[in-house]
Coordinates of C-alpha atoms in Angstrom, one line a residue:
X30 CA 11.4 24.8 76.5
X31 CA 14.9 23.7 77.1
X32 CA 16.6 23.9 80.5
X33 CA 20.2 23.5 81.9
X34 CA 20.9 20.8 84.4
X35 CA 24.1 20.7 86.4
X36 CA 25.4 17.3 87.0
X37 CA 27.7 16.8 89.8
X38 CA 29.8 13.6 90.9
X39 CA 32.7 12.5 93.3
X40 CA 36.0 12.1 91.9
X41 CA 38.4 9.2 92.7
X42 CA 40.4 11.6 95.0
X43 CA 37.3 12.6 97.0
X44 CA 36.7 15.7 95.1
X45 CA 33.7 17.0 93.3
X46 CA 33.4 17.2 89.5
X47 CA 30.6 18.7 87.4
X48 CA 29.4 19.5 83.9
X49 CA 26.3 21.4 82.4
X50 CA 23.8 19.6 80.2
X51 CA 20.9 21.0 78.2
X52 CA 17.8 19.0 78.6
X53 CA 14.8 19.5 76.1
X54 CA 12.4 17.5 73.8
X55 CA 13.1 16.9 70.2
X56 CA 10.3 17.4 67.6
X57 CA 9.4 13.7 68.0
X58 CA 8.6 14.5 71.7
X59 CA 11.5 12.4 72.9
X60 CA 13.5 13.8 75.8
X61 CA 17.2 14.7 74.9
X62 CA 20.3 15.5 76.9
X63 CA 23.2 17.4 75.2
X64 CA 26.0 18.7 76.5
X65 CA 28.8 18.0 79.2
X66 CA 29.9 21.7 79.1
X67 CA 32.6 22.9 81.5
X68 CA 31.2 26.5 81.6
X69 CA 27.6 27.3 82.2
X70 CA 27.7 30.2 79.6
X71 CA 28.5 27.5 76.8
X72 CA 25.6 25.5 78.0
X73 CA 23.4 28.7 77.7
X74 CA 24.4 29.3 74.2
X75 CA 23.8 25.6 73.3
X76 CA 20.3 26.0 74.9
X77 CA 19.4 29.1 72.7
X78 CA 20.6 27.2 69.6
X79 CA 18.6 24.3 70.2
X80 CA 15.5 26.0 71.3
X81 CA 15.7 28.0 67.8
X82 CA 16.2 24.9 65.9
X83 CA 13.5 22.9 67.6
X84 CA 11.2 26.0 67.0
X85 CA 12.0 26.1 63.5
X86 CA 11.7 22.4 63.0
X87 CA 15.4 22.1 61.9
X88 CA 16.7 20.3 64.9
X89 CA 18.3 16.9 64.1
X90 CA 17.6 17.0 60.3
X91 CA 21.0 16.5 59.2
X92 CA 21.9 13.5 61.4
X93 CA 18.2 11.8 61.6
X94 CA 18.2 8.8 59.3
X95 CA 14.9 7.4 58.1
X96 CA 15.5 4.1 60.1
X97 CA 16.0 6.2 63.3
X98 CA 12.8 8.2 62.6
X99 CA 10.9 5.0 61.9
X100 CA 11.8 3.4 65.4
X101 CA 10.4 6.5 67.0
X102 CA 7.3 6.6 64.8
X103 CA 6.4 2.8 65.1
X104 CA 6.8 3.0 68.9
X105 CA 4.2 5.8 68.9
X106 CA 1.6 3.8 67.1
X107 CA -0.2 2.8 70.4
X108 CA -3.6 2.7 68.5
X109 CA -2.8 0.0 66.1
X110 CA -4.3 -3.5 66.7
X111 CA -1.6 -6.3 67.2
X112 CA -2.3 -7.9 63.9
X113 CA -2.0 -4.5 62.0
X114 CA 1.3 -3.8 64.0
X115 CA 2.7 -7.1 62.8
X116 CA 1.7 -6.2 59.1
X117 CA 3.3 -2.8 59.5
X118 CA 6.6 -4.0 61.0
X119 CA 6.8 -6.8 58.5
X120 CA 6.2 -4.4 55.5
X121 CA 9.0 -2.0 56.7
X122 CA 11.3 -4.9 57.6
X123 CA 11.1 -6.6 54.1
X124 CA 10.3 -3.8 51.8
X125 CA 10.9 -0.3 53.2
X126 CA 14.0 -0.2 55.5
X127 CA 16.3 -2.0 53.0
X128 CA 16.0 0.9 50.6
X129 CA 15.7 3.9 53.1
X130 CA 17.1 2.9 56.6
X131 CA 20.4 5.0 56.3
X132 CA 19.1 7.8 54.2
X133 CA 18.9 11.2 56.0
X134 CA 15.0 11.8 56.5
X135 CA 15.1 15.3 55.0
X136 CA 17.1 14.2 51.9
X137 CA 14.4 11.5 50.6
X138 CA 12.9 12.9 47.3
X139 CA 9.8 12.1 45.4
X140 CA 12.0 10.7 42.8
X141 CA 13.7 8.4 45.2
X142 CA 10.3 7.2 46.4
X143 CA 9.1 6.7 42.9
X144 CA 12.4 4.6 42.0
X145 CA 11.5 2.5 45.1
X146 CA 8.0 1.9 44.0
X147 CA 9.1 1.0 40.4
X148 CA 11.4 -1.5 42.0
X149 CA 8.7 -3.1 44.1
X150 CA 6.4 -3.4 41.1
X151 CA 8.9 -5.6 39.2
X152 CA 8.3 -8.6 41.8
X153 CA 5.2 -7.8 43.7
X154 CA 1.4 -7.4 43.2
X155 CA 0.0 -4.0 42.7
X156 CA -2.1 -4.5 46.0
X157 CA 1.0 -5.3 47.8
X158 CA 3.0 -2.4 46.6
X159 CA 0.1 -0.1 47.4
X160 CA 0.0 -1.4 51.0
X161 CA 3.9 -0.7 51.4
X162 CA 3.5 2.8 50.0
X163 CA 0.4 3.5 52.3
X164 CA 2.6 2.6 55.2
X165 CA 5.6 4.4 54.1
X166 CA 3.4 7.5 53.4
X167 CA 1.9 7.5 56.8
X168 CA 5.4 7.5 58.4
X169 CA 6.7 10.4 56.1
X170 CA 3.4 12.5 57.0
X171 CA 4.1 12.0 60.7
X172 CA 7.5 13.4 60.1
X173 CA 5.9 16.4 58.5
X174 CA 3.4 16.7 61.0
X175 CA 6.1 16.7 63.8
X176 CA 7.9 19.5 61.8
X177 CA 11.1 17.2 61.3
X178 CA 10.7 17.6 57.4
X179 CA 9.2 20.4 55.4
X180 CA 7.0 18.2 53.2
X181 CA 6.6 14.5 52.8
X182 CA 8.0 13.2 49.6
X183 CA 4.9 11.1 48.7
X184 CA 2.8 13.4 46.6
X185 CA 2.1 12.5 42.9
X186 CA 3.7 9.1 43.0
X187 CA 2.7 6.7 40.3
X188 CA 1.6 3.2 41.7
X189 CA 1.1 0.2 39.5
X190 CA -2.3 -0.3 38.3
X191 CA -4.4 -2.4 40.5
X192 CA -5.9 -5.7 39.3
X193 CA -9.4 -4.9 38.7
X194 CA -10.7 -8.3 37.9
X195 CA -14.1 -9.2 39.5
X196 CA -14.0 -11.0 42.7
X197 CA -14.1 -14.8 42.5
X198 CA -17.2 -16.5 44.0
X199 CA -18.8 -20.1 44.1
X200 CA -22.5 -20.6 43.2
X201 CA -25.0 -22.4 45.6
X202 CA -24.4 -25.6 43.9
X203 CA -20.7 -25.3 44.3
X204 CA -21.0 -24.6 48.0
X205 CA -23.1 -27.5 48.6
X206 CA -20.3 -29.8 47.1
X207 CA -17.7 -28.0 49.0
X208 CA -19.7 -28.7 52.2
X209 CA -20.2 -32.3 51.3
X210 CA -16.4 -32.7 50.8
X211 CA -15.4 -31.0 54.1
X212 CA -15.2 -32.6 57.6
X213 CA -16.3 -31.0 60.9
X214 CA -15.7 -28.5 62.3
X215 CA -14.4 -27.0 59.3
X216 CA -17.6 -27.9 57.3
X217 CA -19.9 -25.7 59.6
X218 CA -17.2 -22.9 59.5
X219 CA -17.2 -23.0 55.7
X220 CA -21.3 -22.9 55.9
X221 CA -21.0 -19.9 58.0
X222 CA -18.8 -18.0 55.9
X223 CA -20.7 -18.6 52.7
X224 CA -24.4 -18.3 54.2
X225 CA -23.6 -15.2 56.4
X226 CA -20.9 -13.4 54.5
X227 CA -18.7 -13.0 57.6
X228 CA -15.1 -12.4 57.7
X229 CA -12.8 -15.5 58.8
X230 CA -11.8 -13.7 62.0
X231 CA -15.3 -12.8 63.0
X232 CA -16.5 -16.5 62.4
X233 CA -13.6 -17.9 64.7
X234 CA -14.7 -15.5 67.3
X235 CA -18.4 -16.7 67.6
X236 CA -19.7 -18.3 70.7
X237 CA -22.9 -20.3 70.9
X238 CA -24.6 -17.5 72.7
X239 CA -24.0 -15.4 69.6
X240 CA -26.3 -17.4 67.4
X241 CA -29.9 -16.2 68.4
X242 CA -32.4 -18.7 66.9
X243 CA -35.3 -16.8 68.3
X244 CA -34.3 -13.3 66.6
X245 CA -32.9 -15.3 63.6
X246 CA -29.7 -13.5 63.8
X247 CA -25.9 -14.0 64.4
X248 CA -24.4 -11.5 66.5
X249 CA -21.0 -10.1 65.5
X250 CA -19.3 -8.4 68.5
X251 CA -15.7 -9.2 68.1
X252 CA -13.2 -10.8 65.9
X253 CA -10.0 -12.8 66.3
X254 CA -6.6 -12.8 64.7
X255 CA -3.6 -15.1 65.2
X256 CA -1.4 -12.1 66.4
X257 CA -4.0 -10.1 68.2
X258 CA -6.2 -12.7 69.8
X259 CA -9.9 -11.4 70.4
X260 CA -10.5 -7.8 69.7
X261 CA -13.2 -5.3 68.9
X262 CA -14.6 -5.2 65.1
X263 CA -12.3 -2.9 63.2
X264 CA -15.2 -0.4 62.5
X265 CA -18.5 0.4 64.2
X266 CA -20.5 -1.1 61.1
X267 CA -18.5 -4.3 61.7
X268 CA -20.5 -4.7 65.1
X269 CA -23.9 -5.9 63.7
X270 CA -26.5 -8.7 63.6
X271 CA -26.2 -11.0 60.4
X272 CA -29.6 -12.5 59.5
X273 CA -29.8 -16.2 60.1
X274 CA -31.2 -18.1 57.0
X275 CA -33.1 -21.3 57.5
X276 CA -30.4 -23.4 55.7
X277 CA -27.6 -22.2 58.1
X278 CA -29.7 -22.5 61.2
X279 CA -30.4 -26.2 60.4
X280 CA -26.6 -26.8 59.9
X281 CA -25.8 -25.2 63.1
X282 CA -28.3 -27.2 65.1
X283 CA -27.1 -30.4 63.8
X284 CA -23.4 -29.2 64.5
X285 CA -24.5 -28.2 68.0
X286 CA -25.9 -31.6 68.8
X287 CA -23.1 -33.5 67.2
X288 CA -20.7 -31.4 69.6
X289 CA -22.6 -32.8 72.5
X290 CA -24.3 -29.5 73.4
X291 CA -21.4 -27.3 74.5
X292 CA -21.8 -24.5 76.8
X293 CA -23.1 -21.1 75.4
X294 CA -19.8 -19.4 76.2
X295 CA -17.9 -21.9 74.3
X296 CA -16.6 -21.1 70.9
X297 CA -18.2 -22.7 67.8
X298 CA -15.2 -23.5 65.9
X299 CA -12.5 -24.9 68.4
X300 CA -10.8 -27.9 69.6
X301 CA -11.2 -27.2 73.4
X302 CA -13.9 -24.7 73.5
X303 CA -11.5 -21.7 74.3
X304 CA -9.2 -21.2 71.6
X305 CA -10.3 -20.9 67.9
X306 CA -9.1 -23.2 65.2
X307 CA -5.9 -22.2 63.6
X308 CA -6.5 -20.1 60.5
X309 CA -3.4 -21.6 58.5
X310 CA -4.9 -25.2 59.1
X311 CA -8.4 -23.9 58.4
X312 CA -7.2 -22.7 54.9
X313 CA -5.4 -26.0 54.3
X314 CA -8.6 -27.9 55.0
X315 CA -10.5 -25.4 52.5
X316 CA -8.2 -26.1 49.7
X317 CA -8.4 -30.0 50.4
X318 CA -12.2 -29.6 50.3
X319 CA -12.0 -27.8 47.0
X320 CA -9.8 -30.5 45.5
X321 CA -12.2 -33.3 46.9
X322 CA -15.2 -31.5 45.3
X323 CA -13.5 -30.9 41.9
X324 CA -13.8 -27.2 42.3
X325 CA -11.3 -24.3 41.1
X326 CA -9.2 -22.9 43.8
X327 CA -10.4 -19.8 45.2
X328 CA -9.6 -18.1 48.5
X329 CA -11.7 -18.3 51.7
X330 CA -12.6 -14.7 51.3
X331 CA -14.3 -15.9 48.1
X332 CA -17.0 -17.3 50.3
X333 CA -17.9 -13.9 51.4
X334 CA -18.2 -12.6 47.9
X335 CA -20.3 -15.7 47.1
X336 CA -22.6 -14.7 49.8
X337 CA -22.9 -11.3 48.3
X338 CA -23.4 -12.3 44.8
X339 CA -26.2 -14.9 46.0
X340 CA -28.2 -12.2 48.1
X341 CA -28.0 -9.7 45.1
X342 CA -29.2 -12.3 42.6
X343 CA -32.3 -12.9 44.9
X344 CA -33.0 -9.2 45.3
X345 CA -31.3 -7.9 48.2
X346 CA -30.7 -4.3 48.2
X347 CA -27.2 -2.7 48.5
X348 CA -28.0 -1.1 51.8
X349 CA -29.3 -4.4 53.3
X350 CA -26.1 -6.2 52.0
X351 CA -24.0 -3.3 53.5
X352 CA -25.3 -4.0 56.9
X353 CA -25.1 -7.8 56.5
X354 CA -21.4 -7.6 55.3
X355 CA -20.6 -4.7 58.0
X356 CA -19.2 -2.5 55.3
X357 CA -18.7 1.1 56.7
X358 CA -20.9 2.6 53.7
X359 CA -23.2 1.6 51.0
X360 CA -20.6 3.1 48.6
X361 CA -18.1 0.6 49.5
X362 CA -20.5 -2.3 48.8
X363 CA -21.4 -0.8 45.5
X364 CA -17.8 -0.3 44.5
X365 CA -17.3 -4.1 44.9
X366 CA -20.5 -5.5 43.7
X367 CA -21.8 -3.2 41.1
X368 CA -21.2 -5.5 38.3
X369 CA -23.4 -7.9 39.7
X370 CA -26.5 -5.5 39.9
X371 CA -26.6 -4.7 36.1
X372 CA -28.0 -8.0 35.1
X373 CA -31.1 -7.2 37.1
X374 CA -31.7 -3.8 35.6
X375 CA -33.8 -5.1 32.5
X376 CA -37.2 -5.3 34.4
X377 CA -36.6 -2.0 36.2
X378 CA -35.7 -0.3 33.0
X379 CA -39.0 -1.9 31.3
X380 CA -41.1 -0.4 34.2
X381 CA -39.4 2.9 33.9
X382 CA -39.8 3.0 30.0
X383 CA -43.8 2.5 30.6
X384 CA -43.7 5.3 33.1
X385 CA -42.4 7.7 30.3
X386 CA -44.8 6.4 27.8
X387 CA -47.5 8.9 26.6
X388 CA -50.6 8.6 28.5
X389 CA -49.3 6.5 31.6
X390 CA -51.7 7.7 34.4
X391 CA -49.1 6.9 37.0
X392 CA -46.8 9.7 35.8
X393 CA -47.3 12.9 37.9
X394 CA -47.9 15.9 35.8
X395 CA -46.0 18.9 37.3
X396 CA -47.5 22.4 36.5
X397 CA -45.6 24.2 33.7
X398 CA -46.2 27.7 35.3
X399 CA -47.7 29.4 38.2
X400 CA -51.5 29.0 38.1
X401 CA -51.3 25.9 35.7
X402 CA -53.2 23.1 37.3
X403 CA -51.2 20.5 35.0
X404 CA -54.3 19.6 33.2
X405 CA -54.2 19.5 29.5
X406 CA -56.4 22.5 27.8
X407 CA -56.5 20.4 24.5
X408 CA -53.8 22.6 22.7

């Protein structure tokens, strides 16, 4: 509820001056002070008007611009990780604020949003456009939740069609050529990415104590990013134990001895044991190794796809692969790698076909009606 505050001060002549102000919280939760009224009755009238506007959600709609609201909204995003916060601020600074910063928040229409999206689509990839729209929609939905606008103007917006090309990956022979062309410590880092399916940030956060040879697993308990440093995995599923295959175990043993037996608390991929390798330098070394090995240019994330494709080709189930990759659900894994499973369906279909063949003893015969034993009566 709003209240009136009397503010007094001493004048130059030694007397006392005063004014009345209305103190209240706006729909965004920020404390406001309006007034400077000489008469208390004027302050009372302003208090009643402001309380009604705040209750109706109309206070400040006329003068609140998108840019002003964005500043309040982004300051409230306390749950964002530092790296994600950098992504939000960069997207708004480069692609959202230039269009909407001076627009009154309540006057932005779906058509305005669609025209903005169409303009972005002319020069940006569908994935980047979708990300910018997702951030913008979150901002506008919060304005709706705070009752600053009646409805977010983000429904039924047509986004550019996403590029649904299959993920690129390298085969086992390609990966071996890549490793032969790379130098340490990047060589062992590339091996971890290709033979465990970890994300780059997860691998850069690994300590030697996370490599459990007895349990034949690598424990993923944290991640690292340039802007956010070390932090908890992004989802509960990302906290996991990744199976340690023999080829990777042998590689890491050689790497450990070559490093002079570092302490268990030391990082695997570091120059000083405490700070991870710089991701931009790692990506540069990755491209250099691809060139030296005569391989096509793929992204480092392709090594994660490579791991998934290799595991599926050797019979791994979607559920097992989901746990290894740290996906939140098996559906997510299936959506990405379904095209790699179809080639393995032939033997399954052959077995199913035999099961449906007449006279197959392995097929369960269900009773047709109550009292029917399911045995043939010869009719």
